[in-house]
Coordinates of N, CA and C in Angstrom, one line a residue:
X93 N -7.9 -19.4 -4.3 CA -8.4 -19.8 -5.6 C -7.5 -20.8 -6.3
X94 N -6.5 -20.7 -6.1 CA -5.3 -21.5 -6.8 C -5.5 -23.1 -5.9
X95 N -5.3 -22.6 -5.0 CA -5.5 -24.5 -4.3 C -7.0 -25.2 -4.7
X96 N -8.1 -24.1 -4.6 CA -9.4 -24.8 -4.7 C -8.9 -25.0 -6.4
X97 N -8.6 -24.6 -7.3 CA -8.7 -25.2 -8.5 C -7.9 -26.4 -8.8
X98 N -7.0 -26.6 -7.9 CA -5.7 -27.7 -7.6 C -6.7 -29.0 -7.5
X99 N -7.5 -28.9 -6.5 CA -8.4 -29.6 -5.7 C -9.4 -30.5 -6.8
X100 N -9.9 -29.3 -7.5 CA -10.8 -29.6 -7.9 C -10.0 -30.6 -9.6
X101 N -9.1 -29.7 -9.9 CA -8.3 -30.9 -11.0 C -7.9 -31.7 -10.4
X102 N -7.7 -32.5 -9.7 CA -7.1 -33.8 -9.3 C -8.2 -34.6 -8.7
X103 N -9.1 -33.9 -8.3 CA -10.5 -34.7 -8.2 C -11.5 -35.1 -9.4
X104 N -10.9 -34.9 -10.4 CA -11.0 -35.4 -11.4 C -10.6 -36.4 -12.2
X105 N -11.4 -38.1 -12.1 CA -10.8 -39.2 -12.3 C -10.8 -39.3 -13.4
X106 N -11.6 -38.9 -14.2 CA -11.4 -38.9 -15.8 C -9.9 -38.4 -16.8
X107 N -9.4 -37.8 -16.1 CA -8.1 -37.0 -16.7 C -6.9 -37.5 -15.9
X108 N -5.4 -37.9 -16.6 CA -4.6 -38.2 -16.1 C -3.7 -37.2 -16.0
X109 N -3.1 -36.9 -14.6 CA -2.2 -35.6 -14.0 C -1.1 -36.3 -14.6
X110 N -0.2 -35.9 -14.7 CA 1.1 -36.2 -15.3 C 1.9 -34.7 -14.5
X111 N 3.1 -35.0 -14.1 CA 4.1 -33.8 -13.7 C 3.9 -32.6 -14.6
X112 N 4.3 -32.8 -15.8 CA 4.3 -31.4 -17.2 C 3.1 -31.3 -16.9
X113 N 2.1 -31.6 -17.0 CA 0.5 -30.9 -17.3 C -0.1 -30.3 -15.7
X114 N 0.7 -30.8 -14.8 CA 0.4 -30.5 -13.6 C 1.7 -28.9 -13.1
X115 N 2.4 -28.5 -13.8 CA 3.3 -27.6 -14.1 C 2.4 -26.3 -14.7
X116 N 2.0 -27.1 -15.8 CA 0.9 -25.9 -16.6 C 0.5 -25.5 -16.5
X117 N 0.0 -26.6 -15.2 CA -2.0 -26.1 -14.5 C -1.1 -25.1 -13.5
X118 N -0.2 -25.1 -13.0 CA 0.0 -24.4 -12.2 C 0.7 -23.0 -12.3
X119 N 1.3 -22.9 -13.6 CA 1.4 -21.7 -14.2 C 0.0 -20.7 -14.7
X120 N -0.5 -21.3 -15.4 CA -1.8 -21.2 -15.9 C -2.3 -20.0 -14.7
X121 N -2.3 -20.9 -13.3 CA -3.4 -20.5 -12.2 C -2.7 -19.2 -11.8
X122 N -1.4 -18.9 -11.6 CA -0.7 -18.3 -11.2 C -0.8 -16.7 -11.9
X123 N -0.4 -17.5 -13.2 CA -0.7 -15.8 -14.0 C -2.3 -15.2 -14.2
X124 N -3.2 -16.3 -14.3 CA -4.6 -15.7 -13.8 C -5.1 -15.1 -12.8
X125 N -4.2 -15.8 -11.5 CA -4.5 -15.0 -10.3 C -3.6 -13.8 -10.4
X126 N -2.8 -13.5 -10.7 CA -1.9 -12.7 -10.7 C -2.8 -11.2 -11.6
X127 N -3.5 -11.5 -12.8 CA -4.0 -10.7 -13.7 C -5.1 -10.3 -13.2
X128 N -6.0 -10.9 -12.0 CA -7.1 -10.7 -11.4 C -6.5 -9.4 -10.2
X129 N -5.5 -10.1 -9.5 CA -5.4 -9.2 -8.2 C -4.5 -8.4 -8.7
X130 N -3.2 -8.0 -9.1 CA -2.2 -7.7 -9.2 C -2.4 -5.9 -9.3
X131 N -3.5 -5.4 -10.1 CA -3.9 -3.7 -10.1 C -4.0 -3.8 -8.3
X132 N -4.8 -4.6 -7.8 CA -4.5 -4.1 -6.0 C -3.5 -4.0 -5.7
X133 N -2.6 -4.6 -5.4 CA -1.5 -4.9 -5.5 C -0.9 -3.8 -5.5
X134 N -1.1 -3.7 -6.8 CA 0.1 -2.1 -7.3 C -1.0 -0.8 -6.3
X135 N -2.2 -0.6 -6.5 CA -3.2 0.7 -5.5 C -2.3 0.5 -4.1
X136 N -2.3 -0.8 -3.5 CA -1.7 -0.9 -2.2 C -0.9 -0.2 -2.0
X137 N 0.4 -0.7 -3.4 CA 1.6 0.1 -2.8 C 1.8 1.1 -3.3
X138 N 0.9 2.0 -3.9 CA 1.1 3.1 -4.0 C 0.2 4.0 -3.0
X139 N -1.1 4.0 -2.2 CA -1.7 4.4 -1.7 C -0.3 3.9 0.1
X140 N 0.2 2.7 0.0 CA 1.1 3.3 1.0 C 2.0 4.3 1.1
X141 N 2.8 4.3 -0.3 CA 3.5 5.7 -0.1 C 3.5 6.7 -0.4
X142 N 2.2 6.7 -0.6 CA 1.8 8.0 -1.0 C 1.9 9.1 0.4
X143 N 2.8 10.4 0.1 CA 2.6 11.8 0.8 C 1.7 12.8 0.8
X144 N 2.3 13.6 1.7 CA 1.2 15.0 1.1 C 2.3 15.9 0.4
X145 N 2.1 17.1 -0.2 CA 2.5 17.6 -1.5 C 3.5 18.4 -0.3
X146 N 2.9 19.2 0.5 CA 3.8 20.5 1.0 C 3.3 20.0 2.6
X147 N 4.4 19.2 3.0 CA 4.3 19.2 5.0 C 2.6 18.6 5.3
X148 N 2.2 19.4 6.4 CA 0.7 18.9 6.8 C 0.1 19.5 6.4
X149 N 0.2 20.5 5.2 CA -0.7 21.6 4.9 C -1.2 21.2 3.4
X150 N -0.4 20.4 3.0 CA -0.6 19.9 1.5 C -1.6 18.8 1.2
X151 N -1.9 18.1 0.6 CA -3.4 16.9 0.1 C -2.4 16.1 -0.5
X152 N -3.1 14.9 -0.4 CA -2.9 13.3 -0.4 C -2.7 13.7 -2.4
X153 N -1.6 12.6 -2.4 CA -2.1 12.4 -4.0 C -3.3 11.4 -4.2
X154 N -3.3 10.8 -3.4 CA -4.3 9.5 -3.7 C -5.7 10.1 -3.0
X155 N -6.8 9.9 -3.2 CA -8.0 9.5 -2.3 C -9.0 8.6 -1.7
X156 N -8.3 7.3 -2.2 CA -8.7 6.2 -2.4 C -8.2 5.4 -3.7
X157 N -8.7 3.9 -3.3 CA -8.0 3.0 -4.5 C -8.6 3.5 -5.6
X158 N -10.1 4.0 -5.9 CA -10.5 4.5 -7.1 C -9.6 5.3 -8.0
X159 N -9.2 6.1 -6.4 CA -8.9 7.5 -7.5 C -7.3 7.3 -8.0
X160 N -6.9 5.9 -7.1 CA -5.7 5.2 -7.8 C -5.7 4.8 -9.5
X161 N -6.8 4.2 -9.2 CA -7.1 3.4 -10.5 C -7.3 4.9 -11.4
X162 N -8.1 5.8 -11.3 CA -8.5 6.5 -12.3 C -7.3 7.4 -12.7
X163 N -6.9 7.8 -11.6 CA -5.2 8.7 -12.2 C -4.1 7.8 -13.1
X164 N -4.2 6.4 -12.8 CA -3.0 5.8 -13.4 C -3.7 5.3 -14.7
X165 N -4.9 5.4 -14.5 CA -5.3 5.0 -16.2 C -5.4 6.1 -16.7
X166 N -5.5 7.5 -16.7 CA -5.6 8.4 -17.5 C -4.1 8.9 -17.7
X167 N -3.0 8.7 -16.9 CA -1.1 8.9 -17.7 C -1.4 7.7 -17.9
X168 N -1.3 6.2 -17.8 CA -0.3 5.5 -17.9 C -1.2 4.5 -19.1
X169 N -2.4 4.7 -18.5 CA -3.3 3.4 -19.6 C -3.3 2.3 -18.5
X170 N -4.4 1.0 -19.3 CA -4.6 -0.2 -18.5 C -2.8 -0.7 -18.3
X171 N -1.8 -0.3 -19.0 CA -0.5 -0.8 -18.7 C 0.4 -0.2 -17.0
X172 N 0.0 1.0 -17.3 CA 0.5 1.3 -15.5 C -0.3 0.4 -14.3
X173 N -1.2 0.1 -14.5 CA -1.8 -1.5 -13.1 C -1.0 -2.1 -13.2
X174 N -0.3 -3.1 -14.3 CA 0.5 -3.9 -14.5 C 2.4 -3.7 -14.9
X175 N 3.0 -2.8 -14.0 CA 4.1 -2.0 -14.7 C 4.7 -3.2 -13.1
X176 N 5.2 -3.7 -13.7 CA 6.6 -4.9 -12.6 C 5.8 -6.1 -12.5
X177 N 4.7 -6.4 -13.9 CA 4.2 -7.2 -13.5 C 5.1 -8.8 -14.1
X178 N 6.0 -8.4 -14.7 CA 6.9 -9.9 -15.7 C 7.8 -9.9 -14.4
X179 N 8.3 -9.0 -13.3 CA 9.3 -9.4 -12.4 C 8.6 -10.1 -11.2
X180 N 7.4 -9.8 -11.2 CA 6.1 -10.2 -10.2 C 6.2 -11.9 -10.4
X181 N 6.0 -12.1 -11.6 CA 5.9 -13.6 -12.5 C 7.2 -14.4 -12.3
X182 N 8.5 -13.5 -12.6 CA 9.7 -14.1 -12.4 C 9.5 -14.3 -10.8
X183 N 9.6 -14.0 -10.3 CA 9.5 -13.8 -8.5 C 8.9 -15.9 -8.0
X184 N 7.5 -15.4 -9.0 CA 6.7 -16.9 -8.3 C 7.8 -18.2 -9.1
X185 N 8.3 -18.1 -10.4 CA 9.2 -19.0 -10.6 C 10.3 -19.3 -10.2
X186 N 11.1 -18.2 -9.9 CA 12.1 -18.2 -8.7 C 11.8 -19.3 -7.4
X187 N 10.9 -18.9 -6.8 CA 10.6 -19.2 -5.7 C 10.4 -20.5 -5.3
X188 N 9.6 -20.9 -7.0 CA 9.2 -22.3 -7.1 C 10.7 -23.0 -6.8
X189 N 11.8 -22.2 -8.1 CA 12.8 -23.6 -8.3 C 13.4 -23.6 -6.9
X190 N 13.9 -22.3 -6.3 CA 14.6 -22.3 -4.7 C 13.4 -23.5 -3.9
X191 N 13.0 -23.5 -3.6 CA 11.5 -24.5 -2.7 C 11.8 -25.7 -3.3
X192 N 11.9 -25.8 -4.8 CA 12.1 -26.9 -5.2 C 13.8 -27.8 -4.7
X193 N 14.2 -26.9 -5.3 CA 15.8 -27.3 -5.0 C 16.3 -27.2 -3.1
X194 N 15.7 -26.8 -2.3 CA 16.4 -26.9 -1.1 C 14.9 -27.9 -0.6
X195 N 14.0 -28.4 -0.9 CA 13.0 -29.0 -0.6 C 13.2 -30.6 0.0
X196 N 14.7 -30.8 -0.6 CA 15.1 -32.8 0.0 C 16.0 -32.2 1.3
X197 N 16.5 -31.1 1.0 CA 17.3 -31.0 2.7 C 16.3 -30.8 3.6
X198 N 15.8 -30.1 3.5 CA 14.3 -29.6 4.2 C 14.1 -30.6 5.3
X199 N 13.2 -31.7 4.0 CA 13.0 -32.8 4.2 C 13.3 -33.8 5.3
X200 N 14.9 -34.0 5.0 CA 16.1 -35.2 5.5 C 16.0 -34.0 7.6
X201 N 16.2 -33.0 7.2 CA 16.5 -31.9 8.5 C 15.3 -32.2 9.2
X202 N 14.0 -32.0 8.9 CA 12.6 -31.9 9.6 C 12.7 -33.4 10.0
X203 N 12.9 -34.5 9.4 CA 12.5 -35.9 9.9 C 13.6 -36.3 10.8
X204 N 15.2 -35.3 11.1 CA 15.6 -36.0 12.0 C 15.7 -35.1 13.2
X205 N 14.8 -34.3 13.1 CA 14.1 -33.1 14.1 C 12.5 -33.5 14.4
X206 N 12.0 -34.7 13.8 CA 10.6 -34.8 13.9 C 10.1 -34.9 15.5
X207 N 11.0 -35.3 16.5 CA 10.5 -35.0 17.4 C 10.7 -34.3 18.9
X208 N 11.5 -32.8 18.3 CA 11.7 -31.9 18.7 C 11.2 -30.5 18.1
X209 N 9.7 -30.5 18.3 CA 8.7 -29.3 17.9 C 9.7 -28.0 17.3
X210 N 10.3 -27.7 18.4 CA 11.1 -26.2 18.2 C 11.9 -26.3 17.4
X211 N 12.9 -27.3 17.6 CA 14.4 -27.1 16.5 C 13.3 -27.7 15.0
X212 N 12.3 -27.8 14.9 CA 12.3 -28.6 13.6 C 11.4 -27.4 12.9
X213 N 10.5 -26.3 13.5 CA 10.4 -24.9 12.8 C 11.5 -24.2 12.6
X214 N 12.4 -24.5 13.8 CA 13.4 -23.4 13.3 C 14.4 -24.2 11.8
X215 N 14.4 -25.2 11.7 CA 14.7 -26.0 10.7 C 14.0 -24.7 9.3
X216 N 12.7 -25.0 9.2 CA 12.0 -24.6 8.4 C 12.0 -23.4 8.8
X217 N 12.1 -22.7 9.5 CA 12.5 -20.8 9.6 C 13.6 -20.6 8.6
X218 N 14.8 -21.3 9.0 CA 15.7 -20.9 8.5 C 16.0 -21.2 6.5
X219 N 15.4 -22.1 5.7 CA 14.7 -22.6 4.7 C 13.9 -21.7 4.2
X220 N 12.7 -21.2 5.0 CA 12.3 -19.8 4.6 C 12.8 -18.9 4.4
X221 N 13.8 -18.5 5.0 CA 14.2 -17.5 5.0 C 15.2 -17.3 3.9
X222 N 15.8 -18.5 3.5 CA 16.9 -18.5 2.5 C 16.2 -17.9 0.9
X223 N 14.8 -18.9 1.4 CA 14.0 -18.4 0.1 C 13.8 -17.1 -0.5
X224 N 13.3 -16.7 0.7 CA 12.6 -15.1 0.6 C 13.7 -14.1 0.0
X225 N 15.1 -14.5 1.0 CA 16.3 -13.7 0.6 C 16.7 -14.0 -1.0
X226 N 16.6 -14.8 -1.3 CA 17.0 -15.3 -2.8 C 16.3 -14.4 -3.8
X227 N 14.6 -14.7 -3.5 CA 13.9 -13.5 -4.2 C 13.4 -12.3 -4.1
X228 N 14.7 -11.9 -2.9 CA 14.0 -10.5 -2.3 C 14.4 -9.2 -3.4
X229 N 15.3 -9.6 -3.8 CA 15.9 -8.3 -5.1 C 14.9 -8.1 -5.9
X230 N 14.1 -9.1 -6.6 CA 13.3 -9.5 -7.1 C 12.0 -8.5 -6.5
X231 N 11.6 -8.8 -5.4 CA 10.6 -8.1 -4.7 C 11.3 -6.5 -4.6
X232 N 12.2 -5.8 -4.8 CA 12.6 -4.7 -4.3 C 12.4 -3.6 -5.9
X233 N 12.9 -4.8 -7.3 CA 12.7 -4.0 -8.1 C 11.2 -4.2 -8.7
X234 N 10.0 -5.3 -8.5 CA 8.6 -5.0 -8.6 C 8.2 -3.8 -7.7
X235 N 8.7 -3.2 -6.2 CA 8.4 -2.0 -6.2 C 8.4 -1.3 -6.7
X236 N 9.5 -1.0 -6.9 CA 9.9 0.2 -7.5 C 9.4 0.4 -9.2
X237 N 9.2 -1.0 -9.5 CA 8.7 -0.6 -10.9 C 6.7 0.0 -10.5
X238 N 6.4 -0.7 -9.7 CA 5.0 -0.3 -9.0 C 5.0 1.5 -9.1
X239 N 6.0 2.1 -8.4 CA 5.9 3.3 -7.9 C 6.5 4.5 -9.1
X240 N 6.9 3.6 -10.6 CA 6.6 4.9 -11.1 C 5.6 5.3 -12.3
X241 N 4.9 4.5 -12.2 CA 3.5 4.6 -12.8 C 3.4 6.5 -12.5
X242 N 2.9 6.8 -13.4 CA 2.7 8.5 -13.5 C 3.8 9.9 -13.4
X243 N 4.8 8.9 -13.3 CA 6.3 9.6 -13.7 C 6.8 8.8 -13.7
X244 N 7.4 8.2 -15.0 CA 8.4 7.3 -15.3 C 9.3 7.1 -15.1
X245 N 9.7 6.5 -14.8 CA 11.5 6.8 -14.0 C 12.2 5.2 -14.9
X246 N 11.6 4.5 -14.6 CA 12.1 3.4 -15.5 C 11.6 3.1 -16.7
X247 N 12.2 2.6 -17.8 CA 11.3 2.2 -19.0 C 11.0 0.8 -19.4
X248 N 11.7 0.4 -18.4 CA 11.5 -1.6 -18.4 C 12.2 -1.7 -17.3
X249 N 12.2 -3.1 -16.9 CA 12.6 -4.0 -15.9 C 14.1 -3.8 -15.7
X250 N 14.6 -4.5 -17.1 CA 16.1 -4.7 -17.4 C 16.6 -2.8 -17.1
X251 N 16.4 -1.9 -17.4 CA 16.9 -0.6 -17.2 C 16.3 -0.5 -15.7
X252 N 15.1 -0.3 -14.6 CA 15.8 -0.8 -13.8 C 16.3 -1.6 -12.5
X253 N 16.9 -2.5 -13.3 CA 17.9 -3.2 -12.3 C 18.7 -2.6 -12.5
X254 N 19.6 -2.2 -13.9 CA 20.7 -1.4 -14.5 C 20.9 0.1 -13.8
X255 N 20.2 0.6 -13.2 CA 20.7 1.9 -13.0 C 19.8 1.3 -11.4
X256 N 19.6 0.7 -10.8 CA 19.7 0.6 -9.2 C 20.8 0.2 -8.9
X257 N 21.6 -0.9 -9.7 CA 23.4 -1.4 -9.7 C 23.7 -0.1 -9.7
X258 N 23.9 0.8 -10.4 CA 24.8 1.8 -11.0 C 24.7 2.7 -10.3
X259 N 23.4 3.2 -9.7 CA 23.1 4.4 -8.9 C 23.3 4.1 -7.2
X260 N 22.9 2.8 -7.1 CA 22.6 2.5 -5.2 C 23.4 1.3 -5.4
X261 N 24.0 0.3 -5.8 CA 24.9 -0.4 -5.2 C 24.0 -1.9 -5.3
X262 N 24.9 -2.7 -5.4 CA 23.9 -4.3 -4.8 C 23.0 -4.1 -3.6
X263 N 23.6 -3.4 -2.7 CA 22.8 -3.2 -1.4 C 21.6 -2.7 -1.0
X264 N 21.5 -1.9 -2.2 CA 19.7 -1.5 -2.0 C 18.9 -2.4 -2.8
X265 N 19.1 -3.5 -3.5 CA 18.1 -4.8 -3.6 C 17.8 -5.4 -2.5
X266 N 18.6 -5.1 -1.4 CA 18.1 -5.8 -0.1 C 17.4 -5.1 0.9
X267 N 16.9 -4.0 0.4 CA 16.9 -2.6 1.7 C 15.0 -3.4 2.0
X268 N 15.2 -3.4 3.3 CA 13.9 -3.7 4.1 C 14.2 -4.7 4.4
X269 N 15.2 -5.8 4.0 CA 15.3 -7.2 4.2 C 15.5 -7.3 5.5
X270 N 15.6 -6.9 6.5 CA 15.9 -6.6 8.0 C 14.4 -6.6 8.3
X271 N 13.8 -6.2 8.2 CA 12.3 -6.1 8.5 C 11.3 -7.2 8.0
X272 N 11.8 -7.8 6.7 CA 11.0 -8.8 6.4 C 11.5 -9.9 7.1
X273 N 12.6 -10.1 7.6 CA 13.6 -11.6 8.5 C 12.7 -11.6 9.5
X274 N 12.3 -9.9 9.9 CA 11.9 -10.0 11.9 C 10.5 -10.4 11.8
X275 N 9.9 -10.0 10.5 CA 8.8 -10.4 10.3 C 8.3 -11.4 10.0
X276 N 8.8 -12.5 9.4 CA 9.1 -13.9 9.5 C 9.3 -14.5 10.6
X277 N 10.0 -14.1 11.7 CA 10.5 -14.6 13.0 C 9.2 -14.1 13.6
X278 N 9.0 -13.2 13.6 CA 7.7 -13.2 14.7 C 6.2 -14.1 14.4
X279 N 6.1 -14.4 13.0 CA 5.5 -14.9 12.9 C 5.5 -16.5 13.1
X280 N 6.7 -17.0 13.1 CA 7.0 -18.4 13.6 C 7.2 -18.4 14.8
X281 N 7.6 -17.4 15.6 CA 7.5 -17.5 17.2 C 5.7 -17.7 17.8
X282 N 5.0 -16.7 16.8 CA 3.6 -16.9 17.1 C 3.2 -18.2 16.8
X283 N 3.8 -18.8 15.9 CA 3.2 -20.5 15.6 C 3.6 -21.3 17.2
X284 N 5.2 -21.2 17.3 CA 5.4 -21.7 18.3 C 4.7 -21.3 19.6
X285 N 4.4 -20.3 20.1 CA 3.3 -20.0 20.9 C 1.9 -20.6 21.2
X286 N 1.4 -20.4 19.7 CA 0.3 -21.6 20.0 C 0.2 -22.7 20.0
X287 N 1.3 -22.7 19.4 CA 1.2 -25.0 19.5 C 1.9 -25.6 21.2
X288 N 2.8 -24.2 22.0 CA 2.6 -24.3 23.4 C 1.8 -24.5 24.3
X289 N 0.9 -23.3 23.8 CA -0.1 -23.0 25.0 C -1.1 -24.3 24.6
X290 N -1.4 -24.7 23.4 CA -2.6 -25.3 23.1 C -1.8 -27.2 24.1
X291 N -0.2 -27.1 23.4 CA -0.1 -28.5 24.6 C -0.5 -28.2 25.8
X292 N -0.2 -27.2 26.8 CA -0.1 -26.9 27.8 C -1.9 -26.5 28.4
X293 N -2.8 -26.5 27.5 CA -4.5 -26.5 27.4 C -4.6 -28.0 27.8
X294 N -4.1 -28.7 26.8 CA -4.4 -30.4 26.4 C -4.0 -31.0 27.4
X295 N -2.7 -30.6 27.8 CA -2.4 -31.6 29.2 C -3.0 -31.4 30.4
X296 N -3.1 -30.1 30.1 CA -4.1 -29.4 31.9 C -5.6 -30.5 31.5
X297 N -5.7 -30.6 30.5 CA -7.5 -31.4 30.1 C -6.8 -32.8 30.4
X298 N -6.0 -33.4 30.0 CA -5.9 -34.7 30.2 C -5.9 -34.8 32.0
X299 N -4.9 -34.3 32.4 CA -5.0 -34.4 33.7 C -6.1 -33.9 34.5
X300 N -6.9 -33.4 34.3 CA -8.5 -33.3 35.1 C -9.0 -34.2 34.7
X301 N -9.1 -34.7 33.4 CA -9.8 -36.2 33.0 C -9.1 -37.3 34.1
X302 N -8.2 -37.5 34.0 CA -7.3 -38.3 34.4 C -8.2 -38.0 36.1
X303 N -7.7 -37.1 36.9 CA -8.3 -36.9 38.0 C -9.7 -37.4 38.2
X304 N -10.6 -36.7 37.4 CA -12.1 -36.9 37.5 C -12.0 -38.6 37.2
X305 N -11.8 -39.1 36.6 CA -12.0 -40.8 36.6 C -11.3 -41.5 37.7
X306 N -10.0 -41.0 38.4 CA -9.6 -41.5 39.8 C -11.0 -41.2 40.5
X307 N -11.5 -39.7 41.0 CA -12.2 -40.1 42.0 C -13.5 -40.7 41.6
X308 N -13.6 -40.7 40.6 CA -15.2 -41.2 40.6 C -15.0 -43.1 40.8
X309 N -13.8 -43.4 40.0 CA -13.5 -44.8 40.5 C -13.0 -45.1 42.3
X310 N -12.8 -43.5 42.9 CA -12.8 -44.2 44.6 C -13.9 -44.0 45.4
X311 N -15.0 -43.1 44.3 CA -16.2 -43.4 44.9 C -17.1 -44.8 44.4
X312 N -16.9 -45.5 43.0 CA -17.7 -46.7 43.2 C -16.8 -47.7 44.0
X313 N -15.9 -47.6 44.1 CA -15.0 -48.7 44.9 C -15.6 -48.4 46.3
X314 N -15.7 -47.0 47.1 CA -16.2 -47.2 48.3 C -17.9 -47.8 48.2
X315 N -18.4 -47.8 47.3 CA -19.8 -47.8 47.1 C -19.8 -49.0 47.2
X316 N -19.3 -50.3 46.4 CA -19.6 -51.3 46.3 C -19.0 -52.0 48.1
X317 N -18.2 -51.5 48.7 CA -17.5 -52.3 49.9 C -19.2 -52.0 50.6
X318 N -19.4 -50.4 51.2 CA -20.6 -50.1 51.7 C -21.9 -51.4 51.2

C-alpha cells in the first residue's frame, strides 16, 4: 500500500514533490499503515506465545485472532491492540536515518563490486545487517510491550526499557539477534541461489541456441553445394 500510494503521488504532474513534502507523504503512509495493520501484529505475537495453562492437560489462552481481539478489548480497551505502538513508529524512523546515513557507503562498496554478483550482496548483507542490529533493541522492547496487554507488567515504553536495563542487562535487547542474522543469511543465500541457477538455465539456453543455428547453418551450406 505504501509504494502504490508513492506511485501514484509522483504520477501526479500537477503537484510539485519537494524533499519535506515527500518526507510527509511518507510519514503520513507509515503511521496509516501501521494503524491499519498493527492490532495483527500484536494477535500474531501473542497467539505465538501463547501456552497452555497446566502441561498438555490445560487450554490455549487464545482461540483464535478473534478471541485475541475480544479478550484484549474487554481488560485493556481499543488501547491494548496498540500497547508498543510509539516504539513500533520509533523503529521505522530509526531505520530510515541508519539506511539513510550508511546509504553513500553502500553505494561507493556495490559500484566497486558491480561486477562481482556475490561479494556485492554480501556488500549489502552486511549493511543490512548493521541496520537491523541498530534497531533490534527497539524490536525486542515492542515485544515485550505487545505481550503485556492483559497483565501489565509495563506502564509505558520509557519504564520498560528502565527495568529490562536493571533486571536483564543490555544483553537481553539483543536476545533472538542470533536467529534473526541466520535468518537474513539464509535468505540472501536463497537470492544467490537463484540468480545462479537462473545464469546457469540462460547459458545452457544460449548454448542450444547457439548449437541449433550451427547445425541448421551446416545443413543449408550442405544444401546449397548439393
Amino acid at each position: 500500500m505504501r509504494f502504490a500510494i508513492f506511485r501514484y503521488a509522483l504520477s501526479r504532474e500537477d503537484f510539485q514533490w519537494t524533499y519535506p513534502r515527500l518526507l510527509v507523504l511518507d510519514s503520513v503512509v507509515i503511521v496509516t499503515n501501521q494503524l491499519l495493520f498493527y492490532p495483527f501484529l500484536y494477535a500474531g505475537a501473542r497467539m505465538a506465545n501463547d501456552v497452555k495453562a497446566i502441561g498438555s492437560m490445560g487450554n490455549w489462552q487464545f482461540n483464535g485472532i478473534v478471541d485475541v481481539f475480544r479478550k484484549t478489548l474487554k481488560s485493556d480497551g481499543i488501547a491494548g491492540l496498540y500497547r508498543g505502538f510509539n516504539i513500533r513508529l520509533a523503529e521505522f524512523g530509526m531505520m530510515g536515518a541508519v539506511s539513510a546515513g550508511l546509504k553513500p557507503w553502500k553505494q561507493h562498496y556495490s559500484s566497486l563490486l558491480q561486477n562481482n554478483v556475490f561479494w556485492r550482496h554480501m556488500v549489502e548483507f552486511g549493511f543490512g545487517i548493521c541496520a537491523n542490529m541498530a534497531i533490534y533493541p527497539l524490536d525486542t522492547v515492542n515485544k515485550r510491550m505487545m505481550m503485556t496487554s492483559g497483565a501489565v507488567k509495563y506502564k509505558s515504553t520509557r519504564q520498560a526499557i528502565a527495568q529490562i536495563m536493571k533486571t536483564e542487562g543490555l544483553k537481553s535487547f539483543y536476545s533472538g539477534a542470533g536467529a534473526e542474522i541466520l535468518s537474513c543469511a539464509v535468505y540472501k543465500g536463497t537470492v544467490l541461489l537463484i540468480i545462479y541457477v537462473a545464469d546457469v538455465i540462460r547459458a545452457a539456453k544460449e548454448k542450444n541456441d547457439y548449437c541449433s543455428r550451427s547445425t541448421m547453418e551446416g545443413s543449408l551450406r550442405q544444401m546449397t553445394r548439393h
